[in-house]
Structure formats: structure tokens, C-alpha cells
């Protein structure tokens, strides 16, 4: 992989990860058309996703910090109650250990919603991990999936603005969004576009929908990075490859930050029509290229 290819793929990843046009689909198309090969499997893809992950942390740092704090508090309360439960069962004295009341604030509810969606995605997608990894080896599947994304975005513009935030969202909503995110692991189906559409269909406010969609990607990307670490030590990577990989990751992060800001504006203005048309054209061209080339 040359430096120019790494930069171009970083731009593609940063732009398409948050714009509703499927980053995995575009990366698969780019690799197939230009014959880009990497000796580390999907490692480079994971690093590109990690770059965009940093962009999410920058934009939503205040929310993420509060979610982490509230998540730790939930764990702490549960541990205290578990210990007190055991003490009450084993103590020979007539002493009752007080249980800690677990208060469900809006951010604690948000934490639980993210966990439910993430677990749902994991249960559905992980068994098909290898098949999904090879789905982008040709242009056919990404092309078909881009056409599906086009249809999804067409309906996104026609969904009314909801009123639900974290406090009013249900766990059934979280399961539904998690299922949609699992399907969006296929190259060509936009994760952001499909999960934002799912959130709007559940009645979420537009601002909360975007926040939920982007923050929900954090556990998935971190998990993918962790799972890829063992393969990193089995692969032979030259010094030049390391530099190119890092440059691509940084480019993806910078472009991703700009695209998050643009996406917030796009969802607010209900303006997915252009993306829908683009995905349909890109999908059709990819399918034709597959049969002609």
C-alpha cells in the first residue's frame, strides 16, 4: 500500500463513516477497483475506524465522560448490593445490611440502552464475522447493499420528528436499533444511515438519534480493535506500512470530525435525498462493474 492510497482510504473512511453512504462499502469498492492489498487482513480497516472513533470522542466528549462515570456508578451500586445480599445470607447476627437504591437517571438509562443495543448487535453479527469479512471481496454485495442503503435513506427523510430522549426510550427500541446495526455490518449498508433511520422510526428526537448512533459505534469499534490485536503480532508489517497505516488513521480522524458536524446539520434539516440518490447510483455502477469487468 502506497502513502497516497493510505491517504485516499483515510479520506474515504472519514467521510463515509459518518455520512450515510457506508464506509465499509466504499473501502471494498476502492480496494477492488484499484487492487489494494494488505497483508494484515482487516487490520488497516480497523485502524481507519479507530481514527474516526477518536473524532467521536472529541465531538461527544462531555456525554461520553458522563456515560462512563454513570456506568461505573451502576457497577458500584450493584456490587455493594451483591455484597450486602451475601452478608445477610451468611451472617449469624440479626443485623440487616442496608441495600443501595439504584437511581435511574437519564444518563444511566442511556448507558443501559447502549449496552442492550451493543449486546444485540454482537449476538447477531459475531457468528457471521468471517462471512461478513469476505463479503467485500467482490463488488457485487457492496453494490447491492448500497442500493438497499439508498432505499433506507429515502424513508429516513419521510419519518416525522420524534420526542423520545434517553429517559423515554425503551429497551425494545434499543434491541431494534441493535438489530439494524448488526445488519449494517455488511459492506454497503450504511451503519450511521440505518441506525439513524431506526432511531427516527422509534420516535427519537433528531439530535438524540445522531448522538445515539455515533456513540453506539464506540463499543463495536473498540471490540474489533481488541479482537484484531492477536493477528497484529502474526503479521509481517514493514516500517513503511506502519507509517502509511498511521497517516491513513489520522486522515480518517480529521475528515471524520468535519463530517460529524455536517451530519448533525443534515439530520436536523431532513436532507438525505442527495445521499439516497448517490448510493443508488454507486450501487448500480458497482453491480454493473462486477459483471462487465
PDB file of C-alpha atoms in Angstrom, residues 89 154 266:
ATOM      1  CA  UNK A  89     -27.476 -14.646  53.944  1.00  0.00           C
ATOM      2  CA  UNK A 154     -35.380   7.558   1.142  1.00  0.00           C
ATOM      3  CA  UNK A 266     -28.082  17.264   7.672  1.00  0.00           C
TER       4      UNK A 266
END
